[in-house]
Coordinates of C-alpha atoms in Angstrom, one line a residue:
M1 CA 153.2 124.4 -4.1
R2 CA 150.5 122.0 -3.6
E3 CA 147.5 122.9 -5.4
V4 CA 144.5 123.1 -3.4
D5 CA 140.6 123.5 -4.5
N6 CA 139.7 126.1 -1.7
K7 CA 142.3 128.9 -1.6
R8 CA 143.3 130.5 1.6
G9 CA 145.2 133.1 2.7
V10 CA 147.3 134.5 5.8
I11 CA 147.7 138.1 6.1
F12 CA 150.7 139.3 8.3
D13 CA 151.4 142.4 10.0
L14 CA 154.9 143.5 9.4
D15 CA 156.4 145.2 12.7
G16 CA 156.3 143.0 15.8
V17 CA 155.3 140.0 13.8
L18 CA 157.3 139.1 10.9
V19 CA 160.4 141.3 12.4
D20 CA 161.1 142.7 15.8
T21 CA 161.1 146.2 15.2
G22 CA 158.8 147.6 18.0
W23 CA 162.0 148.8 19.9
A24 CA 163.2 151.0 16.8
H25 CA 159.9 152.7 16.4
K26 CA 159.7 153.2 19.7
Q27 CA 163.4 154.9 19.7
S28 CA 162.5 157.0 16.6
W29 CA 159.3 158.2 18.1
F30 CA 161.1 159.5 21.4
D31 CA 164.0 161.0 19.1
L32 CA 161.1 162.7 17.2
A33 CA 159.9 164.0 20.4
E34 CA 163.1 165.2 22.0
K35 CA 163.9 167.2 18.6
E36 CA 160.4 168.5 18.6
G37 CA 159.8 169.1 22.2
F38 CA 156.9 166.7 22.5
S39 CA 156.0 164.9 25.4
M40 CA 156.3 161.1 24.7
T41 CA 155.9 158.0 27.2
D42 CA 156.1 154.3 27.0
E43 CA 152.1 154.2 27.5
F44 CA 151.5 156.5 24.6
F45 CA 153.9 154.5 22.3
Y46 CA 152.3 151.2 23.0
S47 CA 149.0 152.6 23.1
T48 CA 149.3 153.8 19.5
F49 CA 151.5 151.1 18.1
G50 CA 150.0 149.8 14.9
M51 CA 148.3 152.9 14.2
Q52 CA 149.2 155.0 11.0
N53 CA 151.1 158.3 11.5
Y54 CA 148.2 160.3 10.5
M55 CA 146.3 159.2 13.6
I56 CA 149.2 159.5 16.1
I57 CA 151.0 162.8 15.2
P58 CA 147.8 165.2 15.9
M59 CA 147.5 163.1 19.1
L60 CA 151.2 164.0 19.8
L61 CA 150.6 167.6 18.9
G62 CA 147.2 168.0 20.8
R63 CA 145.7 169.5 17.6
D64 CA 145.2 168.7 13.8
A65 CA 148.6 168.8 12.1
L66 CA 149.0 171.1 9.1
S67 CA 149.7 169.2 6.0
N68 CA 153.4 170.4 5.5
E69 CA 154.0 169.9 9.2
F70 CA 152.4 166.3 9.0
D71 CA 154.7 165.5 6.1
R72 CA 158.1 166.8 8.1
L73 CA 157.2 165.2 11.1
S74 CA 156.1 161.7 9.8
D75 CA 159.1 161.5 7.2
W76 CA 161.3 162.4 9.6
K77 CA 160.4 159.9 12.1
E78 CA 160.2 157.2 9.3
Q79 CA 163.7 157.9 8.1
R80 CA 165.0 157.9 11.6
Y81 CA 163.5 154.5 12.0
R82 CA 165.0 153.2 8.8
E83 CA 168.4 154.7 10.1
I84 CA 168.1 152.6 13.2
I85 CA 167.1 149.4 12.1
V86 CA 169.0 149.0 8.8
E87 CA 171.8 146.9 10.1
K88 CA 169.7 144.9 12.4
L89 CA 166.9 143.6 10.5
A90 CA 166.5 139.8 10.9
P91 CA 163.1 137.6 10.7
S92 CA 161.5 137.1 13.8
D93 CA 162.2 133.6 15.3
G94 CA 160.0 131.0 13.2
A95 CA 158.8 133.4 10.5
K96 CA 160.6 131.7 7.5
S97 CA 159.8 128.3 8.7
L98 CA 156.0 129.1 9.1
L99 CA 155.8 130.9 5.8
I100 CA 157.6 127.8 4.1
D101 CA 155.0 125.6 6.0
L102 CA 152.0 127.8 4.7
K103 CA 153.3 127.9 1.4
S104 CA 153.5 124.0 1.6
E105 CA 149.6 123.7 2.3
G106 CA 148.8 126.1 -0.6
F107 CA 148.1 129.4 1.6
L108 CA 148.2 132.6 -0.6
L109 CA 150.4 135.1 1.8
A110 CA 150.0 138.8 2.1
V111 CA 151.5 141.6 4.3
G112 CA 149.0 144.2 5.7
S113 CA 150.8 146.9 7.4
S114 CA 150.2 150.6 8.6
A115 CA 154.0 151.1 7.7
P116 CA 155.0 153.1 4.9
R117 CA 156.3 151.5 1.6
A118 CA 159.7 152.4 2.0
N119 CA 159.7 150.6 5.2
L120 CA 158.3 147.5 3.8
E121 CA 160.6 147.6 1.1
L122 CA 163.5 147.6 3.3
V123 CA 162.5 145.1 5.6
L124 CA 161.7 142.5 2.5
E125 CA 165.2 143.2 1.1
R126 CA 167.3 142.7 4.1
T127 CA 165.4 139.5 5.3
D128 CA 165.0 137.9 2.2
M129 CA 161.2 137.1 2.9
R130 CA 159.9 139.1 -0.5
D131 CA 159.4 135.9 -2.7
Y132 CA 157.1 134.3 0.0
F133 CA 154.4 137.1 -0.5
D134 CA 151.9 137.2 -3.1
A135 CA 150.4 140.9 -2.3
Y136 CA 151.2 143.6 0.0
V137 CA 149.3 146.5 1.4
T138 CA 150.9 149.5 3.0
G139 CA 149.7 152.6 5.0
Q140 CA 149.7 154.3 1.6
D141 CA 147.1 152.0 0.4
V142 CA 144.2 152.6 2.4
T143 CA 142.4 155.8 3.5
N144 CA 141.5 154.4 6.8
G145 CA 144.2 152.7 9.0
K146 CA 144.0 150.2 11.7
P147 CA 141.9 149.7 13.9
A148 CA 139.4 150.1 10.8
P149 CA 139.3 147.0 8.8
D150 CA 140.4 148.3 5.2
T151 CA 144.1 147.2 5.4
F152 CA 143.0 143.4 5.6
L153 CA 140.0 143.8 3.3
K154 CA 142.3 145.3 0.8
A155 CA 145.0 142.5 1.4
A156 CA 142.3 139.9 0.9
E157 CA 140.9 141.8 -2.2
K158 CA 144.7 141.8 -3.6
L159 CA 144.6 138.0 -3.0
S160 CA 141.4 137.5 -5.0
L161 CA 140.0 136.0 -1.6
G162 CA 136.8 136.4 0.5
A163 CA 137.4 137.5 4.2
A164 CA 136.2 134.1 5.3
S165 CA 139.0 132.5 3.8
C166 CA 141.8 134.8 5.4
V167 CA 143.7 134.8 8.8
V168 CA 145.3 137.7 10.3
V169 CA 148.4 137.7 12.4
E170 CA 149.0 140.6 14.6
D171 CA 150.7 141.8 17.7
A172 CA 149.0 145.1 18.1
V173 CA 145.5 145.6 19.6
Q174 CA 144.4 148.2 17.0
G175 CA 145.8 145.2 14.7
I176 CA 143.5 142.6 16.3
E177 CA 140.4 145.1 16.3
A178 CA 141.1 145.6 12.5
G179 CA 141.3 142.0 11.6
K180 CA 137.9 141.2 13.7
A181 CA 136.2 144.3 12.1
A182 CA 137.0 142.7 8.6
G183 CA 135.4 139.4 9.7
M184 CA 138.8 137.4 9.8
P185 CA 140.1 135.0 12.4
V186 CA 143.2 136.6 14.3
V187 CA 146.3 135.1 15.6
A188 CA 148.3 137.3 18.0
V189 CA 151.9 137.2 19.1
T190 CA 152.8 138.9 22.3
T191 CA 155.7 140.4 21.0
T192 CA 154.7 144.2 21.8
R193 CA 151.7 143.7 24.3
K194 CA 150.8 141.4 27.1
R195 CA 149.0 138.3 26.6
A196 CA 145.8 140.1 28.5
D197 CA 145.8 142.9 25.9
L198 CA 145.3 140.4 23.1
H199 CA 142.3 138.7 24.6
R200 CA 140.1 139.2 21.6
A201 CA 142.6 136.9 19.2
D202 CA 141.5 133.4 18.4
I203 CA 144.9 131.9 19.0
I204 CA 147.6 133.7 21.4
V205 CA 151.2 132.7 21.1
D206 CA 154.7 133.9 22.4
S207 CA 156.6 133.3 19.1
L208 CA 155.8 132.4 15.8
T209 CA 157.8 129.2 16.4
Q210 CA 154.6 128.0 18.1
L211 CA 152.5 128.1 14.6
Q212 CA 151.9 125.6 11.9
A213 CA 149.8 125.7 8.8
R214 CA 147.3 123.1 10.5
Q215 CA 146.2 125.7 13.1
F216 CA 145.2 128.2 10.4
V217 CA 143.4 125.5 8.2
D218 CA 141.7 124.7 11.3
L219 CA 140.8 128.3 12.2
I220 CA 139.4 129.0 8.8
Q221 CA 137.2 125.5 8.8
N222 CA 136.0 126.3 12.2
R223 CA 135.2 129.8 11.6
K224 CA 132.0 130.8 13.4
H225 CA 129.3 132.6 11.3

């Protein structure tokens, strides 16, 4: 890796960004709803995509969840997700080439995800992307999930970088809000939301194939204070 005087970082969301897994999360939520007799709709799924389960499950129940009830529902949903996705995991188009390009420009890289650590470990193992990343933050590492900024601030801290030196890559509205709340420029990918929904992002692309390291350098250099 080429050394640079001013270290910079990029913090990637996992689902919908590094891997196209939104469909599997959707299926696992619908499977849970069918099993438990909940009402589940496409609208509800997309409006909550990117949030942590501790926020979603009470919305599904229409009330606060008991701790053992939450654990049971959340664990079942995530296990179902891993069963659905395990044989179909692959990096998103352009993911690896972008990671290589960023590394060649001296960027430090992190994953900042609402997912449980078991999901992250499965994805990184199956896609051979683990070695590109210098730090990871999952839903279990923060008290407040997206749209709170904690996930991205924690990731920047793990990279030993300030918020002004980091760019976020997201696909969810809640993730964009979290990145903005953290004081970071945000690149959005239209994998799970329409372009209009992502309007607060600094750059919006349809695929990671449309991104190069130079754009991230420019975002940090041109960041408005």
